[in-house]
mmCIF file of C-alpha atoms in Angstrom:
data_model
loop_
_atom_site.group_PDB
_atom_site.id
_atom_site.type_symbol
_atom_site.label_atom_id
_atom_site.label_comp_id
_atom_site.label_asym_id
_atom_site.label_seq_id
_atom_site.Cartn_x
_atom_site.Cartn_y
_atom_site.Cartn_z
ATOM 1 C CA MET A 256 -19.849 -19.059 18.164
ATOM 2 C CA ILE A 257 -17.938 -16.248 16.420
ATOM 3 C CA ARG A 258 -15.678 -18.681 14.601
ATOM 4 C CA GLY A 259 -18.710 -20.412 13.126
ATOM 5 C CA LEU A 260 -20.345 -17.349 11.653
ATOM 6 C CA SER A 261 -17.931 -16.631 8.804
ATOM 7 C CA ARG A 262 -17.803 -20.215 7.569
ATOM 8 C CA PHE A 263 -21.333 -20.107 6.227
ATOM 9 C CA GLY A 264 -20.929 -16.709 4.547
ATOM 10 C CA LEU A 265 -24.673 -16.035 4.801
ATOM 11 C CA GLU A 266 -25.711 -12.415 4.530
ATOM 12 C CA SER A 267 -27.551 -12.633 7.843
ATOM 13 C CA ASN A 268 -24.408 -13.921 9.559
ATOM 14 C CA ILE A 269 -22.281 -11.195 8.016
ATOM 15 C CA GLN A 270 -24.706 -8.521 9.155
ATOM 16 C CA LEU A 271 -24.652 -10.026 12.635
ATOM 17 C CA LEU A 272 -20.855 -9.887 12.678
ATOM 18 C CA ILE A 273 -20.952 -6.242 11.614
ATOM 19 C CA GLN A 274 -23.357 -5.415 14.439
ATOM 20 C CA MET A 275 -21.149 -7.269 16.904
ATOM 21 C CA VAL A 276 -18.036 -5.404 15.767
ATOM 22 C CA ALA A 277 -19.824 -2.057 16.055
ATOM 23 C CA GLY A 278 -21.068 -2.804 19.562
ATOM 24 C CA GLU A 279 -18.104 -4.679 21.062
ATOM 25 C CA LYS A 280 -15.968 -2.649 23.481
ATOM 26 C CA ASN A 281 -13.292 -5.249 24.169
ATOM 27 C CA PRO A 282 -10.380 -4.593 21.736
ATOM 28 C CA SER A 283 -9.320 -8.238 21.531
ATOM 29 C CA ALA A 284 -12.862 -9.434 20.864
ATOM 30 C CA ARG A 285 -13.323 -6.742 18.195
ATOM 31 C CA GLU A 286 -10.148 -7.857 16.449
ATOM 32 C CA ASN A 287 -11.359 -11.483 16.402
ATOM 33 C CA MET A 288 -14.650 -10.378 14.851
ATOM 34 C CA ILE A 289 -12.856 -8.333 12.196
ATOM 35 C CA ARG A 290 -10.771 -11.399 11.319
ATOM 36 C CA GLU A 291 -14.013 -13.279 10.822
ATOM 37 C CA LEU A 292 -15.245 -10.606 8.412
ATOM 38 C CA GLU A 293 -11.982 -10.919 6.501
ATOM 39 C CA GLU A 294 -12.518 -14.649 6.068
ATOM 40 C CA THR A 295 -15.888 -14.092 4.392
ATOM 41 C CA ARG A 296 -14.273 -12.089 1.524
ATOM 42 C CA ASN A 297 -17.750 -10.726 0.947
ATOM 43 C CA PRO A 298 -18.303 -7.137 -0.284
ATOM 44 C CA ILE A 299 -21.455 -6.717 1.815
ATOM 45 C CA PRO A 300 -19.700 -5.196 4.858
ATOM 46 C CA ILE A 301 -17.548 -2.630 3.026
ATOM 47 C CA SER A 302 -19.748 0.407 3.747
ATOM 48 C CA GLU A 303 -20.116 -0.630 7.386
ATOM 49 C CA ILE A 304 -16.374 -1.180 7.744
ATOM 50 C CA ILE A 305 -15.796 2.315 6.373
ATOM 51 C CA GLU A 306 -18.129 3.762 9.000
ATOM 52 C CA ILE A 307 -16.506 1.763 11.804
ATOM 53 C CA LEU A 308 -13.050 2.860 10.637
ATOM 54 C CA LYS A 309 -13.983 6.521 11.114
ATOM 55 C CA ASN A 310 -14.322 6.062 14.878
ATOM 56 C CA GLU A 311 -11.990 3.113 15.538
ATOM 57 C CA LYS A 312 -9.398 4.157 18.152
ATOM 58 C CA ASN A 313 -7.415 0.913 18.202
ATOM 59 C CA PRO A 314 -4.633 0.968 15.542
ATOM 60 C CA SER A 315 -4.432 -2.839 15.503
ATOM 61 C CA ALA A 316 -8.136 -3.034 14.665
ATOM 62 C CA ARG A 317 -7.686 -0.463 11.886
ATOM 63 C CA VAL A 318 -4.852 -2.540 10.434
ATOM 64 C CA LEU A 319 -7.138 -5.580 10.430
ATOM 65 C CA MET A 320 -9.905 -3.588 8.751
ATOM 66 C CA VAL A 321 -7.505 -2.515 6.001
ATOM 67 C CA ARG A 322 -6.502 -6.148 5.573
ATOM 68 C CA THR A 323 -10.169 -7.112 5.364
ATOM 69 C CA LEU A 324 -10.795 -4.478 2.685
ATOM 70 C CA GLU A 325 -7.747 -5.744 0.771
ATOM 71 C CA SER A 326 -9.125 -9.296 0.893
ATOM 72 C CA ILE A 327 -12.509 -8.153 -0.390
ATOM 73 C CA GLY A 328 -11.011 -5.939 -3.110
ATOM 74 C CA GLY A 329 -12.877 -3.834 -5.647
ATOM 75 C CA GLU A 330 -13.323 -0.105 -6.146
ATOM 76 C CA LEU A 331 -15.101 0.637 -2.856
ATOM 77 C CA ALA A 332 -12.408 -1.173 -0.887
ATOM 78 C CA GLU A 333 -9.678 0.650 -2.800
ATOM 79 C CA ASN A 334 -11.327 4.020 -2.086
ATOM 80 C CA ALA A 335 -11.577 3.207 1.612
ATOM 81 C CA ILE A 336 -7.924 2.181 1.838
ATOM 82 C CA ILE A 337 -6.855 5.349 0.023
ATOM 83 C CA ASN A 338 -8.749 7.345 2.631
ATOM 84 C CA VAL A 339 -6.876 5.535 5.383
ATOM 85 C CA LEU A 340 -3.520 6.138 3.700
ATOM 86 C CA LEU A 341 -4.085 9.873 3.393
ATOM 87 C CA LYS A 342 -5.815 10.541 6.726
ATOM 88 C CA ASP A 343 -4.686 8.056 9.373
ATOM 89 C CA GLU A 344 -2.174 9.324 11.940
ATOM 90 C CA ASP A 345 -0.639 5.941 12.782
ATOM 91 C CA TYR A 346 2.390 4.931 10.721
ATOM 92 C CA ILE A 347 1.707 1.198 11.085
ATOM 93 C CA VAL A 348 -1.832 1.628 9.739
ATOM 94 C CA CYS A 349 -0.574 3.767 6.841
ATOM 95 C CA ASP A 350 2.130 1.213 6.090
ATOM 96 C CA LYS A 351 -0.513 -1.507 5.813
ATOM 97 C CA ALA A 352 -2.687 0.729 3.642
ATOM 98 C CA ALA A 353 0.198 1.393 1.244
ATOM 99 C CA ARG A 354 0.990 -2.330 1.029
ATOM 100 C CA ALA A 355 -2.663 -3.101 0.313
ATOM 101 C CA LEU A 356 -2.831 -0.525 -2.479
ATOM 102 C CA GLY A 357 0.259 -2.075 -4.036
ATOM 103 C CA ILE A 358 -1.728 -5.304 -4.303
ATOM 104 C CA ILE A 359 -5.242 -4.177 -5.290
ATOM 105 C CA GLY A 360 -4.635 -0.592 -6.405
ATOM 106 C CA LYS A 361 -5.226 0.883 -9.836
ATOM 107 C CA GLU A 362 -4.690 4.365 -11.253
ATOM 108 C CA LYS A 363 -6.516 6.226 -8.493
ATOM 109 C CA SER A 364 -4.174 4.515 -6.039
ATOM 110 C CA VAL A 365 -1.216 5.784 -8.054
ATOM 111 C CA VAL A 366 -2.504 9.334 -7.553
ATOM 112 C CA ALA A 367 -2.912 8.798 -3.789
ATOM 113 C CA LEU A 368 0.444 7.078 -3.339
ATOM 114 C CA ARG A 369 2.161 9.844 -5.311
ATOM 115 C CA GLN A 370 0.523 12.441 -3.068
ATOM 116 C CA ALA A 371 1.601 10.574 0.065
ATOM 117 C CA MET A 372 5.149 10.279 -1.277
ATOM 118 C CA LEU A 373 5.576 13.899 -2.346
ATOM 119 C CA ASN A 374 3.690 15.522 0.545
ATOM 120 C CA PRO A 375 3.781 13.073 3.458
ATOM 121 C CA SER A 376 1.627 13.886 6.460
ATOM 122 C CA GLY A 377 0.150 12.049 9.425
ATOM 123 C CA GLY A 378 1.166 8.414 9.530
ATOM 124 C CA CYS A 379 2.833 8.665 6.130
ATOM 125 C CA ASN A 380 5.481 11.014 7.527
ATOM 126 C CA SER A 381 7.832 8.133 8.275
ATOM 127 C CA ASP A 382 10.781 6.719 6.334
ATOM 128 C CA SER A 383 9.490 3.161 6.718
ATOM 129 C CA VAL A 384 6.093 4.114 5.270
ATOM 130 C CA LEU A 385 7.772 6.091 2.494
ATOM 131 C CA GLU A 386 9.686 2.969 1.507
ATOM 132 C CA THR A 387 6.435 0.973 1.404
ATOM 133 C CA ILE A 388 4.734 3.676 -0.673
ATOM 134 C CA VAL A 389 7.499 3.601 -3.290
ATOM 135 C CA GLU A 390 7.393 -0.198 -3.372
ATOM 136 C CA ALA A 391 3.603 -0.113 -3.800
ATOM 137 C CA LEU A 392 3.983 2.127 -6.845
ATOM 138 C CA GLY A 393 6.498 -0.341 -8.244
ATOM 139 C CA LYS A 394 4.132 -3.248 -7.681
ATOM 140 C CA ILE A 395 1.291 -1.467 -9.470
ATOM 141 C CA GLY A 396 3.819 -1.059 -12.262
ATOM 142 C CA SER A 397 1.844 1.077 -14.700
ATOM 143 C CA ASP A 398 3.662 3.754 -16.674
ATOM 144 C CA SER A 399 2.133 6.424 -14.434
ATOM 145 C CA ALA A 400 3.215 4.555 -11.296
ATOM 146 C CA ILE A 401 6.817 4.243 -12.471
ATOM 147 C CA GLU A 402 6.854 7.889 -13.536
ATOM 148 C CA ALA A 403 5.584 8.878 -10.089
ATOM 149 C CA ILE A 404 8.652 7.218 -8.568
ATOM 150 C CA PHE A 405 10.947 9.095 -10.944
ATOM 151 C CA GLU A 406 9.256 12.478 -10.464
ATOM 152 C CA PRO A 407 11.148 13.819 -7.404
ATOM 153 C CA LEU A 408 14.532 12.208 -8.167
ATOM 154 C CA PRO A 409 17.214 12.838 -7.232
ATOM 155 C CA THR A 410 16.387 14.084 -3.723
ATOM 156 C CA ASP A 411 19.684 13.257 -1.979
ATOM 157 C CA THR A 412 17.613 11.689 0.794
ATOM 158 C CA CYS A 413 16.622 8.147 1.701
ATOM 159 C CA LEU A 414 13.931 8.390 -0.989
ATOM 160 C CA ASP A 415 16.661 7.929 -3.603
ATOM 161 C CA SER A 416 17.647 4.618 -2.039
ATOM 162 C CA PHE A 417 14.032 3.413 -1.832
ATOM 163 C CA ALA A 418 13.411 4.423 -5.446
ATOM 164 C CA GLY A 419 16.605 2.786 -6.661
ATOM 165 C CA MET A 420 15.732 -0.513 -5.012
ATOM 166 C CA THR A 421 12.174 -0.436 -6.344
ATOM 167 C CA LEU A 422 13.142 0.545 -9.882
ATOM 168 C CA GLY A 423 15.766 -2.187 -9.901
ATOM 169 C CA ARG A 424 13.014 -4.701 -9.131
ATOM 170 C CA PHE A 425 10.150 -3.345 -11.207
ATOM 171 C CA GLY A 426 11.750 -1.113 -13.836
ATOM 172 C CA SER A 427 12.524 -2.073 -17.421
ATOM 173 C CA LEU A 428 15.169 -1.288 -20.028
ATOM 174 C CA LYS A 429 13.201 1.732 -21.201
ATOM 175 C CA ASN A 430 13.798 3.254 -17.749
ATOM 176 C CA VAL A 431 17.582 2.908 -17.953
ATOM 177 C CA PRO A 432 18.263 6.195 -19.825
ATOM 178 C CA GLN A 433 16.230 8.076 -17.219
ATOM 179 C CA LEU A 434 18.117 6.375 -14.392
ATOM 180 C CA TRP A 435 21.402 7.220 -16.116
ATOM 181 C CA ASN A 436 20.506 10.907 -16.334
ATOM 182 C CA ILE A 437 19.407 10.979 -12.693
ATOM 183 C CA GLN A 438 22.597 9.378 -11.402
ATOM 184 C CA ILE A 439 24.606 12.121 -13.138
ATOM 185 C CA LYS A 440 22.824 14.707 -10.967
ATOM 186 C CA ALA A 441 22.713 12.693 -7.728
ATOM 187 C CA ARG A 442 25.171 13.215 -4.900
ATOM 188 C CA ASP A 443 25.157 9.474 -4.150
ATOM 189 C CA LYS A 444 24.999 7.626 -7.449
ATOM 190 C CA THR A 445 25.235 4.106 -6.045
ATOM 191 C CA CYS A 446 21.538 3.260 -5.742
ATOM 192 C CA PHE A 447 20.791 4.383 -9.300
ATOM 193 C CA CYS A 448 23.788 2.601 -10.797
ATOM 194 C CA GLU A 449 22.774 -0.566 -8.958
ATOM 195 C CA ALA A 450 19.226 -0.242 -10.318
ATOM 196 C CA ILE A 451 20.576 0.058 -13.867
ATOM 197 C CA GLU A 452 22.757 -3.012 -13.378
ATOM 198 C CA GLN A 453 19.898 -5.020 -11.876
ATOM 199 C CA ILE A 454 17.560 -4.177 -14.765
ATOM 200 C CA GLN A 455 20.185 -5.030 -17.365
ATOM 201 C CA GLN A 456 21.087 -8.312 -15.695
ATOM 202 C CA ARG A 457 17.449 -9.319 -15.463
ATOM 203 C CA ASP A 458 16.655 -8.388 -19.050
ATOM 204 C CA GLY A 459 19.808 -9.986 -20.385
ATOM 205 C CA SER A 460 21.175 -6.871 -22.031
ATOM 206 C CA TYR A 461 24.043 -4.617 -20.995
ATOM 207 C CA ASN A 462 23.672 -2.374 -24.048
ATOM 208 C CA PRO A 463 20.106 -1.052 -24.198
ATOM 209 C CA GLY A 464 19.413 1.486 -26.896
ATOM 210 C CA PHE A 465 19.975 4.836 -25.301
#
C-alpha cells in the first residue's frame, strides 16, 4: 500500500504519508515512508518534515529526511537543511546535510557552511564532516564560497589538506596567487602546491599572471 501512494503524487496521498510518518513508531517502517515522500519530489510536505525532524530520534531517519529535502529543493528546504547542519549532534546526519547544501545551496548556505567550518560544534565537530563542508563550499563555487575556504588558511591542520584538494578541483587561475602566498606561510606546503599544479594543468597554463 505504502509503495503505491507516492506514485500518484496526489496531495491527499502526500498528506496521508505525512500523517503515517508522524504516527509510525517502527523505525524501519518510518524510513520506508520517508523514502516514499522523497519520491514525490513535492514541496507540500516540507513544513511537516521540518516539524518531524525536530523530534526524530533515529539518525537514519533524519538522514533520509535531509535527502528528501534535497530532492525537493527550494528555499524552505535549504533553510531546513541549514538548521540540521548547525544543530544536529550526529556526524552522519551533519555530513549528509553538508553534502546536500553543496548541491542545492546558495549564498545563505555559504554563510552556514563557513560557520560550521570555522566554529564546528555538535555533529560538525568531526574531521570527516569538515572535509565534506569544505567540498560543499567548493561545489557551490561562488566567489564568497571560495573565499570562505581560503579564510582560515593556513591552519597547519587537516583543514589545509581538505582545502587544498577542494581548491585544486574547484579553484581557478585567479586563485593561484593566493594559494602561492599561503603555501609560503604553511608548515606543510604540499597540498597547496598540488592545488596550484592541478589548477594550472586543468586550465592549460603554467604561467598565470601573478
